CSV table of C-alpha atoms in Angstrom, one decimal:
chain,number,residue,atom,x,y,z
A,1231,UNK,CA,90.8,81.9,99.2
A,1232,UNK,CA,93.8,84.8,98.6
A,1233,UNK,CA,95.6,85.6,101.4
A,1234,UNK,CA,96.4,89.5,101.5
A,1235,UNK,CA,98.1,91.7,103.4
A,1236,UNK,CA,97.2,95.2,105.0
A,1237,UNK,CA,98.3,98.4,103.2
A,1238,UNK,CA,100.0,100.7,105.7
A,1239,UNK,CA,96.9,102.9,105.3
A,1240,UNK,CA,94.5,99.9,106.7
A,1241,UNK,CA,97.4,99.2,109.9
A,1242,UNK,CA,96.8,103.4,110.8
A,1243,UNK,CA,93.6,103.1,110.6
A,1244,UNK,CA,93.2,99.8,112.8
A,1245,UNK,CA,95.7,101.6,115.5
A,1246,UNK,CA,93.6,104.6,115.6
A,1247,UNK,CA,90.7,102.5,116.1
A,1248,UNK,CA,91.7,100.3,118.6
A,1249,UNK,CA,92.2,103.2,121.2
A,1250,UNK,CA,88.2,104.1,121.3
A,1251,UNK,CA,85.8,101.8,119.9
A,1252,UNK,CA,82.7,103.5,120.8
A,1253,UNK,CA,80.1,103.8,117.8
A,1254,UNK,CA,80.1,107.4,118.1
A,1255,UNK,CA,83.7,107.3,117.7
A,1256,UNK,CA,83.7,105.0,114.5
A,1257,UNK,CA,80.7,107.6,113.3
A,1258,UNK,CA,83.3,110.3,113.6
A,1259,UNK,CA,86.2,108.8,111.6
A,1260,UNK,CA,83.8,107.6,108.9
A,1261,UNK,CA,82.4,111.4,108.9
A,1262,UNK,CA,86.2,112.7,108.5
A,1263,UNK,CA,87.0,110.1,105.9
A,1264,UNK,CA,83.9,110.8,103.8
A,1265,UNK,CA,84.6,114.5,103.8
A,1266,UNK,CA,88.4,114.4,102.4
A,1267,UNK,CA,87.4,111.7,99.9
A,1268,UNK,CA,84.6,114.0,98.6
A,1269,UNK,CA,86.7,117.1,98.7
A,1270,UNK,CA,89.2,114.6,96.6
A,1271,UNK,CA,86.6,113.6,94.1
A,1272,UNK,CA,85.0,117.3,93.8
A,1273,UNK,CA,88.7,118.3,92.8
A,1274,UNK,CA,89.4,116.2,90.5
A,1275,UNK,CA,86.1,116.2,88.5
A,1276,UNK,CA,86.7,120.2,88.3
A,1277,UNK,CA,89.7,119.4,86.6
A,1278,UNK,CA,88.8,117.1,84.3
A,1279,UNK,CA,86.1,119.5,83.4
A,1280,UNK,CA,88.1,122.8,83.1
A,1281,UNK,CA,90.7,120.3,81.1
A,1282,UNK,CA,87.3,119.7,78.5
A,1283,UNK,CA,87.6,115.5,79.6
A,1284,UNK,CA,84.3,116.0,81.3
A,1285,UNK,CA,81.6,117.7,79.8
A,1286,UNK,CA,77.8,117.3,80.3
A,1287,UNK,CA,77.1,114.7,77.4
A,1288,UNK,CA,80.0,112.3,79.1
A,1289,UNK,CA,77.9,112.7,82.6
A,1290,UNK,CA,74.7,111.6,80.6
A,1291,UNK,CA,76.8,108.9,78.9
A,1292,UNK,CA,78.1,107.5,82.7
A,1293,UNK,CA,74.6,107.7,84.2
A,1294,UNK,CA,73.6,105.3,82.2
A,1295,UNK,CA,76.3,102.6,82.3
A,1296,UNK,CA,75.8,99.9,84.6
A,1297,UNK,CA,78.8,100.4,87.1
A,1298,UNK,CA,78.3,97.1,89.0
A,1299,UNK,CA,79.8,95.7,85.7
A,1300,UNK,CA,82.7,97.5,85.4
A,1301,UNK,CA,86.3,96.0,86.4
């Protein structure tokens, strides 16, 4: 088995989680992490597509890859 190390990212995160561990709390932090990554993602797919990278036939062509087999 590898032995790894936590990113500084992952030690934050464990901090801000070990002040309130309530589910609702966890629920929250998941909530706010889902949002900025989406906002993230949304970004960058516009710019791909105003840049002409990402057009509709390249969406058809990812749809249906198999992703579980990419690496």
């Amino acid at each position: 088995m590898e032995n790894s190390s936590l990113n500084p990212t992952q030690l934050h995160l464990l901090k801000m989680f070990s002040f309130n561990n309530s589910e609702e709390y966890a629920r929250e932090i998941q909530e706010v992490l889902t949002k900025h990554f989406q906002k993230r993602l949304d970004a960058e797919a516009d710019r791909l597509w105003d840049e002409g990278i990402l057009d509709q036939k390249r969406l058809d062509e990812i749809n249906k890859m198999d992703l579980h087999k990419l690496k």
